[in-house]
mmCIF file of N, CA and C in Angstrom:
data_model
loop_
_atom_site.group_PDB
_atom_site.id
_atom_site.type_symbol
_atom_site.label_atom_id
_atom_site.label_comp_id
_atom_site.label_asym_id
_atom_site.label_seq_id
_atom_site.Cartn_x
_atom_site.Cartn_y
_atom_site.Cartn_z
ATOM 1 N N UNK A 1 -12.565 -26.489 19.267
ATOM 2 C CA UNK A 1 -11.604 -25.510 19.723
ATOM 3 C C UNK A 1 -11.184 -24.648 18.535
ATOM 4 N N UNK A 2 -11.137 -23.250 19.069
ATOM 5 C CA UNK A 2 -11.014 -22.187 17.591
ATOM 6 C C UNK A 2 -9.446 -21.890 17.716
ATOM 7 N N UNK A 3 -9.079 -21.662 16.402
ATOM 8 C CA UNK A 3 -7.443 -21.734 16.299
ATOM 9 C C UNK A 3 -6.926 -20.449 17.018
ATOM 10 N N UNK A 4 -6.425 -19.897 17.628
ATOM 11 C CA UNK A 4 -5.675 -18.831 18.488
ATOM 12 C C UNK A 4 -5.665 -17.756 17.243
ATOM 13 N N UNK A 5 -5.874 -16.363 17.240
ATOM 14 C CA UNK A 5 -5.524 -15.504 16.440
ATOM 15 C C UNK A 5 -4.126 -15.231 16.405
ATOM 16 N N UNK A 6 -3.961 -14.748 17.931
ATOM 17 C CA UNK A 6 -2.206 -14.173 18.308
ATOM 18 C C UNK A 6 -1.334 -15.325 17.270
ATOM 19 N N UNK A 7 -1.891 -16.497 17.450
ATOM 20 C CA UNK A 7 -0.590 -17.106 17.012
ATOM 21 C C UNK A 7 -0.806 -17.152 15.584
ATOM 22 N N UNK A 8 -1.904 -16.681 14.867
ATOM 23 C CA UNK A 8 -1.642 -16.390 13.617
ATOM 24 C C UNK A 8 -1.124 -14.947 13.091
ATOM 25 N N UNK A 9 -0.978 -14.196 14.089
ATOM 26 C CA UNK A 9 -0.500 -13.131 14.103
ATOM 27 C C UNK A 9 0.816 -13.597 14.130
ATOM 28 N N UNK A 10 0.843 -14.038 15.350
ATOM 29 C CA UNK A 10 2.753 -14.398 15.238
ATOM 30 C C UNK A 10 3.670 -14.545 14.273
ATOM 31 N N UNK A 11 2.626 -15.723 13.657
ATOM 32 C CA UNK A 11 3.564 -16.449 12.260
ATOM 33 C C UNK A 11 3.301 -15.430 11.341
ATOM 34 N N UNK A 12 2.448 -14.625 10.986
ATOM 35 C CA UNK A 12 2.626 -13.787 9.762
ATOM 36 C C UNK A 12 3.801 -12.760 10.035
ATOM 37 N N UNK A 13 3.596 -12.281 11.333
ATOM 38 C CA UNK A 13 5.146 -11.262 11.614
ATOM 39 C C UNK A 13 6.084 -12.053 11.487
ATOM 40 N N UNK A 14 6.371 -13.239 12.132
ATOM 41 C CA UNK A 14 7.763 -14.083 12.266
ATOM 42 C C UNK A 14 7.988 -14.261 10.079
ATOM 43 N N UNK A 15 7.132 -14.727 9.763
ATOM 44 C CA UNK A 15 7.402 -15.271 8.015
ATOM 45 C C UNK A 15 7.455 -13.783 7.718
ATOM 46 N N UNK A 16 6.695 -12.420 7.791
ATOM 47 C CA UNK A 16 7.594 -11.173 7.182
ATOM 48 C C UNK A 16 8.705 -10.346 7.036
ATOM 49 N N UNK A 17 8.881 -10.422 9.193
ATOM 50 C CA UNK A 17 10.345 -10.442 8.978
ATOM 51 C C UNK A 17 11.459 -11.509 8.665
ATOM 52 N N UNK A 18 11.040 -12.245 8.764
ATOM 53 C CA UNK A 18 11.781 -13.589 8.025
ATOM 54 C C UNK A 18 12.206 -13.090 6.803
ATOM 55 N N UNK A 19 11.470 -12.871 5.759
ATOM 56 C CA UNK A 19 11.443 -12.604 4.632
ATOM 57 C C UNK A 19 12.148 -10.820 4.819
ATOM 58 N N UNK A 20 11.823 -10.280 5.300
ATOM 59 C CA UNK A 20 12.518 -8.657 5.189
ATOM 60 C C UNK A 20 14.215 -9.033 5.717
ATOM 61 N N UNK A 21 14.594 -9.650 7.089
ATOM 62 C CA UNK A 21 16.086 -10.242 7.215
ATOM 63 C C UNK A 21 16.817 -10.926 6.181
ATOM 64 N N UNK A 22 16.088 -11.568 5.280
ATOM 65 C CA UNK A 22 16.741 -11.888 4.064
ATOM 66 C C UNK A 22 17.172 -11.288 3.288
ATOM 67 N N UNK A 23 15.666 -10.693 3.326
ATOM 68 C CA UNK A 23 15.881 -9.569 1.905
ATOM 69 C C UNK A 23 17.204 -8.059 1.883
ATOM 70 N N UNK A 24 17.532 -7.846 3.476
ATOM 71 C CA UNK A 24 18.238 -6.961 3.772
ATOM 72 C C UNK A 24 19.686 -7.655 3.876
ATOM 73 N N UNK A 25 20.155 -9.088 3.957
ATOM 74 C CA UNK A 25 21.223 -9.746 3.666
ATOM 75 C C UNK A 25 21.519 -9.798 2.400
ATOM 76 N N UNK A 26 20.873 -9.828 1.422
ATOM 77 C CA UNK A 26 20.990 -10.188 0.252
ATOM 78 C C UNK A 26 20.776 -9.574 -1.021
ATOM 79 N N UNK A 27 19.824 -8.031 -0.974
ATOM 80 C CA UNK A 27 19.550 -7.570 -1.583
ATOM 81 C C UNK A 27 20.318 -6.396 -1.519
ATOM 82 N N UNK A 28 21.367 -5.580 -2.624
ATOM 83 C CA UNK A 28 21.987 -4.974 -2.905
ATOM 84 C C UNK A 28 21.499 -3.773 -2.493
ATOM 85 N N UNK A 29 20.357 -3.368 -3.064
ATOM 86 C CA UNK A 29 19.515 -2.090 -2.937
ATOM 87 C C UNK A 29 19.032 -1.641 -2.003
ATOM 88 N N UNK A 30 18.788 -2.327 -0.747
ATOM 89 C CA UNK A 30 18.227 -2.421 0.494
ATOM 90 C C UNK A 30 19.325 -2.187 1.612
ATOM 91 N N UNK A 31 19.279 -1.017 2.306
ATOM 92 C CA UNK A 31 20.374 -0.582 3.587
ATOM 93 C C UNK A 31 19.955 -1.507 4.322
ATOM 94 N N UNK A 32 20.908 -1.484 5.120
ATOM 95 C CA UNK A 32 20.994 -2.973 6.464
ATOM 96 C C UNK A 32 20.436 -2.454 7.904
ATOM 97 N N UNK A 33 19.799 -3.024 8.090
ATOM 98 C CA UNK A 33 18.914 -2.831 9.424
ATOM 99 C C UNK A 33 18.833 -3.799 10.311
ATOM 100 N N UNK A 34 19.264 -4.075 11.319
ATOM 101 C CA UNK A 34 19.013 -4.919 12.396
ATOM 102 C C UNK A 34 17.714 -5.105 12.553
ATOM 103 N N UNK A 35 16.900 -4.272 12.800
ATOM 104 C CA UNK A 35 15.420 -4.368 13.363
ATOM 105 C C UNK A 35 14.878 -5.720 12.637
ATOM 106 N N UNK A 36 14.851 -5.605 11.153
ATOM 107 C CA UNK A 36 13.867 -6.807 11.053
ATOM 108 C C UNK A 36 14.431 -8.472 11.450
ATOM 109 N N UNK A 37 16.237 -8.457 11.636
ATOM 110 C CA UNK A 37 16.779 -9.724 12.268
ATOM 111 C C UNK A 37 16.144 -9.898 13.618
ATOM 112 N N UNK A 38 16.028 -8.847 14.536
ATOM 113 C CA UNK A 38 15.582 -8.646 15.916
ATOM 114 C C UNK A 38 13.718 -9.321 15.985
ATOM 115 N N UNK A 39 12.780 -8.922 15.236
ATOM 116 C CA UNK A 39 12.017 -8.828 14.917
ATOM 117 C C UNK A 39 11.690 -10.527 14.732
ATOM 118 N N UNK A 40 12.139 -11.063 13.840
ATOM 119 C CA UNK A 40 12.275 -12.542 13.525
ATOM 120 C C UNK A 40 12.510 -13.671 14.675
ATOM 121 N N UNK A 41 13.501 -12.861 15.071
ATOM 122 C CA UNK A 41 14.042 -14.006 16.489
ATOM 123 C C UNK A 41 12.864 -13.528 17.544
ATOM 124 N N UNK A 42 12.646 -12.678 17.827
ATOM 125 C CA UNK A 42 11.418 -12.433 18.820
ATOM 126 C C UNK A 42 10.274 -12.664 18.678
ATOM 127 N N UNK A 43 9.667 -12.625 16.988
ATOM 128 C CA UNK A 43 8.619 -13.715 16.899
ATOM 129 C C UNK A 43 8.663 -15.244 17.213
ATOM 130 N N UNK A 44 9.506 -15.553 16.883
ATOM 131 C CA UNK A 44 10.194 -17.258 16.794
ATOM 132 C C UNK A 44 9.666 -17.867 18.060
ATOM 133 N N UNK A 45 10.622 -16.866 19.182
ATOM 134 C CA UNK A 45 10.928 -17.201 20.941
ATOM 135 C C UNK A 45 9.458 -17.205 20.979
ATOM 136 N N UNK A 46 8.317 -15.992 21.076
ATOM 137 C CA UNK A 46 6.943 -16.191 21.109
ATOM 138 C C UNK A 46 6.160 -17.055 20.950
ATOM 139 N N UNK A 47 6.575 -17.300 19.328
ATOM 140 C CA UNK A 47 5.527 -18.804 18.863
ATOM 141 C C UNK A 47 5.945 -19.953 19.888
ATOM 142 N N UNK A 48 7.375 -19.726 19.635
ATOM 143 C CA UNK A 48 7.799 -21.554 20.546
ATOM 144 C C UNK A 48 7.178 -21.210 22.231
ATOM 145 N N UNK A 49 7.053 -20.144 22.324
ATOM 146 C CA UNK A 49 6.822 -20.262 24.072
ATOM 147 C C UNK A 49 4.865 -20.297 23.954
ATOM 148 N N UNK A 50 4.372 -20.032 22.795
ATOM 149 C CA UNK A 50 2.859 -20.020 22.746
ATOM 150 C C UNK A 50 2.094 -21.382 22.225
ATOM 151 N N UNK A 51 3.650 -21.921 21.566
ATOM 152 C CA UNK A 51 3.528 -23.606 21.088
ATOM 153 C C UNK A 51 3.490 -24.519 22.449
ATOM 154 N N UNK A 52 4.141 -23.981 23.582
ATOM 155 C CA UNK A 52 4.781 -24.803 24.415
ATOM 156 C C UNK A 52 3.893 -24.553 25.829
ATOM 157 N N UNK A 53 2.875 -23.470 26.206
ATOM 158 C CA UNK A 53 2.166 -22.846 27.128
ATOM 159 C C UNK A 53 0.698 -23.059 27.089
ATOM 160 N N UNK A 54 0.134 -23.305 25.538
ATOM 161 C CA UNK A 54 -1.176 -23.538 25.897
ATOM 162 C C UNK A 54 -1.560 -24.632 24.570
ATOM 163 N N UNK A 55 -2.547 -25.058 24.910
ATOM 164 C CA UNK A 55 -3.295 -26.271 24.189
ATOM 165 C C UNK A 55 -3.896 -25.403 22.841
ATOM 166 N N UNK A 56 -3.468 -26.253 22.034
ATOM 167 C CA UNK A 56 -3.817 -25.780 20.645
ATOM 168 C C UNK A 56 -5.264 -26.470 19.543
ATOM 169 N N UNK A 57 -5.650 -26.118 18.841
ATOM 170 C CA UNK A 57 -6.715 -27.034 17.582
ATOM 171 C C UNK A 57 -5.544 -28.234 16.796
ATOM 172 N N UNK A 58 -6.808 -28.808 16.313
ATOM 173 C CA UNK A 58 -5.800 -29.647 15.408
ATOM 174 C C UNK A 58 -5.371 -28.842 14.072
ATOM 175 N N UNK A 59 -5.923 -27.972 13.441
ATOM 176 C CA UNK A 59 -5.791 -26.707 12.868
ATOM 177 C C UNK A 59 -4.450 -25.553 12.890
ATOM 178 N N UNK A 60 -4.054 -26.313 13.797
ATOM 179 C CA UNK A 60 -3.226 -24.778 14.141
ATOM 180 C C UNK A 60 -1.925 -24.865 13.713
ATOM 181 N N UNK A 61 -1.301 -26.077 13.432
ATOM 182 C CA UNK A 61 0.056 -26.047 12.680
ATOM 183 C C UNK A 61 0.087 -25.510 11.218
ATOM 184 N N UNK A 62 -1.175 -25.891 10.670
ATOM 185 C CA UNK A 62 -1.534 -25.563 9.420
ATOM 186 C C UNK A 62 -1.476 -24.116 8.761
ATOM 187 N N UNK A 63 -2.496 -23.982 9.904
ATOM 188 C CA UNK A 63 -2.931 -22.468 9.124
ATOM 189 C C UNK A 63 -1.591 -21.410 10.033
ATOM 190 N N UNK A 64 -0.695 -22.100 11.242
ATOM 191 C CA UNK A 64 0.271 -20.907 11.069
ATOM 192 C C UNK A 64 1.519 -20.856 10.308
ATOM 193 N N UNK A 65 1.488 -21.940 9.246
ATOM 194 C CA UNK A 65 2.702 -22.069 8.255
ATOM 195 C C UNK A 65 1.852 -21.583 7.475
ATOM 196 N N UNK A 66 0.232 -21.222 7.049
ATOM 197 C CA UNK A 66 -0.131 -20.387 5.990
ATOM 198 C C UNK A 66 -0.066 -19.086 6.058
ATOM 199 N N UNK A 67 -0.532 -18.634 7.260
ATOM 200 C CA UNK A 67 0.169 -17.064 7.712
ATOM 201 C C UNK A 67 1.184 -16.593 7.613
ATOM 202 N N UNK A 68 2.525 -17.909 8.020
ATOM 203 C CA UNK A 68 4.068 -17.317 8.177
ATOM 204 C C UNK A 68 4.354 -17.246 6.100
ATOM 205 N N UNK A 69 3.736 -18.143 5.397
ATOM 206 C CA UNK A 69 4.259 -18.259 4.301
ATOM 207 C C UNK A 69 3.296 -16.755 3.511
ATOM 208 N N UNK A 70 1.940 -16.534 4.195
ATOM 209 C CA UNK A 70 1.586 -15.639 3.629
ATOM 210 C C UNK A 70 2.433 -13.788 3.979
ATOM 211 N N UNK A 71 3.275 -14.084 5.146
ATOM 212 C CA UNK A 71 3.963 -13.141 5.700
ATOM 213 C C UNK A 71 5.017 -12.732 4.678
ATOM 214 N N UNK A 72 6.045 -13.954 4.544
ATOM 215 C CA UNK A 72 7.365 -13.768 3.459
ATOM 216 C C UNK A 72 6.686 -14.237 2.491
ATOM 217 N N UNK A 73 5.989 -14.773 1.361
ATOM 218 C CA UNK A 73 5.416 -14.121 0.194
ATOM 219 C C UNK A 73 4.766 -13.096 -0.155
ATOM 220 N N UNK A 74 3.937 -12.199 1.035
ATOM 221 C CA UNK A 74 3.634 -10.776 0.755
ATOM 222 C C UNK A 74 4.540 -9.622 0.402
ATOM 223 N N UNK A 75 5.345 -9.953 1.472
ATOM 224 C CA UNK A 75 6.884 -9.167 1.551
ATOM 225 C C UNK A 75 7.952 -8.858 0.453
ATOM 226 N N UNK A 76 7.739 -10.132 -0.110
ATOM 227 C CA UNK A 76 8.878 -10.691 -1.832
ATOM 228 C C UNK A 76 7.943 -9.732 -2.654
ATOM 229 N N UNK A 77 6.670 -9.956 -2.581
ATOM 230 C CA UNK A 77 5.745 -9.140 -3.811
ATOM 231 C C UNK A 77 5.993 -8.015 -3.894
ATOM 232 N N UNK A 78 5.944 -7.530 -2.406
ATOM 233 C CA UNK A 78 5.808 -5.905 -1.548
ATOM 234 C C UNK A 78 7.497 -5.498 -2.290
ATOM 235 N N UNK A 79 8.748 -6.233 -2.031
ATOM 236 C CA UNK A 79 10.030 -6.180 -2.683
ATOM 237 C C UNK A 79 10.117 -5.725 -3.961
ATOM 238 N N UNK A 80 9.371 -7.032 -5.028
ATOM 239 C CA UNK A 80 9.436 -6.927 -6.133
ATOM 240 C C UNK A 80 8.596 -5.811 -6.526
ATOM 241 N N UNK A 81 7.632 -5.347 -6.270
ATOM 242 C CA UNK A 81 6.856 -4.068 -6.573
ATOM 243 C C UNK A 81 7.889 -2.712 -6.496
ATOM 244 N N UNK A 82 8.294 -2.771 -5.369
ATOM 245 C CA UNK A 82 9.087 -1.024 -5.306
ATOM 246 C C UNK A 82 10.747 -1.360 -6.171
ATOM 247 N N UNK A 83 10.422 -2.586 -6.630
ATOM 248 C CA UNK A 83 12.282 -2.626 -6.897
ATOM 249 C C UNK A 83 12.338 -3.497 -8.611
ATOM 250 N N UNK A 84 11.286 -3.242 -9.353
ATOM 251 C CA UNK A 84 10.833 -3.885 -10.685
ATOM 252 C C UNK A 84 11.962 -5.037 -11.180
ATOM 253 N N UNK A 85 13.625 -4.198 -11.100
ATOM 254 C CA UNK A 85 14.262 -5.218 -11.595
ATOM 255 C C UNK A 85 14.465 -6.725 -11.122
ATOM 256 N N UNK A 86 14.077 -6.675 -10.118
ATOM 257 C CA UNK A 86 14.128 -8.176 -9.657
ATOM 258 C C UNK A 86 13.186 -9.442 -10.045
ATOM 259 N N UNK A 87 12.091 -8.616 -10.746
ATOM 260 C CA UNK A 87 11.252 -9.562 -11.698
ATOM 261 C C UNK A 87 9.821 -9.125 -11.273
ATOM 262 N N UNK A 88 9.099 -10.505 -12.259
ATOM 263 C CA UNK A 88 7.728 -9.666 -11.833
ATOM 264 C C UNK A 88 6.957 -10.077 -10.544
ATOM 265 N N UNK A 89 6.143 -9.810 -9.781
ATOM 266 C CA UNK A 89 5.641 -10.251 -8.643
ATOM 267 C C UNK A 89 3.941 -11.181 -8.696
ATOM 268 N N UNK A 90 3.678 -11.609 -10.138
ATOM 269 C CA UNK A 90 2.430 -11.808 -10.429
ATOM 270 C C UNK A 90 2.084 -13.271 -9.696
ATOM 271 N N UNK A 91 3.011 -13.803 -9.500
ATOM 272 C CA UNK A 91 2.691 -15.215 -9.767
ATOM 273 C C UNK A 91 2.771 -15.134 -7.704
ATOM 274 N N UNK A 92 3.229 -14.617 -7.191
ATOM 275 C CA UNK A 92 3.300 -14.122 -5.669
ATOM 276 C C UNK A 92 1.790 -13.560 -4.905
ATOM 277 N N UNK A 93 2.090 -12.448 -5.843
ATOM 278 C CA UNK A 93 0.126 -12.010 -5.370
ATOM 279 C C UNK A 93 -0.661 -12.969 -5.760
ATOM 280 N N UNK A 94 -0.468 -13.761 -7.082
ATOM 281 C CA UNK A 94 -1.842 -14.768 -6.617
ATOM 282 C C UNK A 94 -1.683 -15.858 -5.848
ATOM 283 N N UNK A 95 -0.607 -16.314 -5.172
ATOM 284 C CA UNK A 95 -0.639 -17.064 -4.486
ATOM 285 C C UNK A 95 -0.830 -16.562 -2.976
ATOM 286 N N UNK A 96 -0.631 -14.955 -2.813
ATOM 287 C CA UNK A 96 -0.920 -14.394 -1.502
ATOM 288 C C UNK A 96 -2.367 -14.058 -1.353
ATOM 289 N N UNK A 97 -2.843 -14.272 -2.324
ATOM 290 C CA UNK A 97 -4.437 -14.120 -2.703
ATOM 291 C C UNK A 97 -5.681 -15.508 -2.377
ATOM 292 N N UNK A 98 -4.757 -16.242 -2.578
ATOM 293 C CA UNK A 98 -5.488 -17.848 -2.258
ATOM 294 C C UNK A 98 -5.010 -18.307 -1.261
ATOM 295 N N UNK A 99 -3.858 -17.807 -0.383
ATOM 296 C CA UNK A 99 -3.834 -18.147 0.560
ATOM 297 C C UNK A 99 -4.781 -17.339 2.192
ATOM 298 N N UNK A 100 -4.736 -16.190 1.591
ATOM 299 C CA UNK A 100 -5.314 -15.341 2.032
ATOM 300 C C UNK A 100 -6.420 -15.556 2.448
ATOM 301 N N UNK A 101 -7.512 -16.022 1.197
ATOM 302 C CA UNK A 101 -8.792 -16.663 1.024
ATOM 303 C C UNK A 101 -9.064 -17.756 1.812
ATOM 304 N N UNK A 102 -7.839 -18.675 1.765
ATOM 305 C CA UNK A 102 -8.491 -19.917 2.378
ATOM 306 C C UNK A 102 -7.682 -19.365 3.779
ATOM 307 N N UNK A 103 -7.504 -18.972 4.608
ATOM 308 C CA UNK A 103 -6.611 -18.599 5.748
ATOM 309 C C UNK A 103 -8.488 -17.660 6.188
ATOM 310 N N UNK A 104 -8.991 -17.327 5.354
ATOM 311 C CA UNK A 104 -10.331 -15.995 5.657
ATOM 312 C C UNK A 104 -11.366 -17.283 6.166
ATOM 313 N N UNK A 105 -11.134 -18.330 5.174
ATOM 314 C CA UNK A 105 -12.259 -19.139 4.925
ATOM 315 C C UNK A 105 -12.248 -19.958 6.051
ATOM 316 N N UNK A 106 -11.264 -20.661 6.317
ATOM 317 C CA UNK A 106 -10.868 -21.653 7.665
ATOM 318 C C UNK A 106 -11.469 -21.073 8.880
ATOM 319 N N UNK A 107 -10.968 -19.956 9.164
ATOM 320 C CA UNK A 107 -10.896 -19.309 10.845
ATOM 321 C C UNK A 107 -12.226 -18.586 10.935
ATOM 322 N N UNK A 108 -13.424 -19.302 9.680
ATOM 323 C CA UNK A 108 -14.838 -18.253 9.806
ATOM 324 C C UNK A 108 -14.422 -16.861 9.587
ATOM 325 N N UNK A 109 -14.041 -16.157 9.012
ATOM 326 C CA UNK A 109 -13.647 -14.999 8.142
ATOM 327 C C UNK A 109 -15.108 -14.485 7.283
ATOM 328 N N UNK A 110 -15.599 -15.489 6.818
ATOM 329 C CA UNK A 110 -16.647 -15.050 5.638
ATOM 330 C C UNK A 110 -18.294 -15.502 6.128
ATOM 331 N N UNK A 111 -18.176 -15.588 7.049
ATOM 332 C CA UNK A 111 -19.660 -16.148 8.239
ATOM 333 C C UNK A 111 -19.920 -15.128 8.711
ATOM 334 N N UNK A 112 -21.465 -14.580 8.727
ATOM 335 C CA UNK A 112 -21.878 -13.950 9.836
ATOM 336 C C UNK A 112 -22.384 -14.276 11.400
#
């Protein structure tokens, strides 16, 4: 059984805006926007109703906490890039880089 795309879709939106609702609570520099709180909770309701509606791989818890984590660690990088003072983003991209890879590698990504 092949792991569901949507629901790796899900978790990468749910972990970006995850990560953007934070970042707009907490980050000084950043105007406040509802959308990405809205955004978060409506991925969430999705996953749990796509967790709860159809039969899954044994695969699939895995790789959608690698999507959701590749979602809000892209996001922090994507942060730290347009906003320098908050530090550097190096050690983020390479971990959004290997996750990336093995997230390509798992779901046949690199197979013809």
């Amino acid at each position: 059984m092949q792991v569901k795309k949507s629901l790796l879709v899900l978790a990468f939106i749910a972990g970006l805006s995850g990560s953007a609702s934070l970042a707009v609570l907490t980050v000084a520099e950043l105007t406040f926007s509802v959308f990405p709180i809205l955004t978060f909770g409506l991925a969430i309701v999705q996953l749990y109703q796509l967790y709860m509606d159809q039969d899954l791989s044994e695969d699939s818890p895995l790789l959608s906490v690698a999507a959701f984590l590749l979602g809000a660690l892209g996001y922090s990088a994507l942060l730290r890039a347009q906003l320098p003072d908050m530090g550097s983003n190096l050690v983020l991209l390479i971990i959004c880089l290997g996750l990336g890879l093995w997230l390509m590698a798992k779901i046949g990504g690199f197979k013809r």
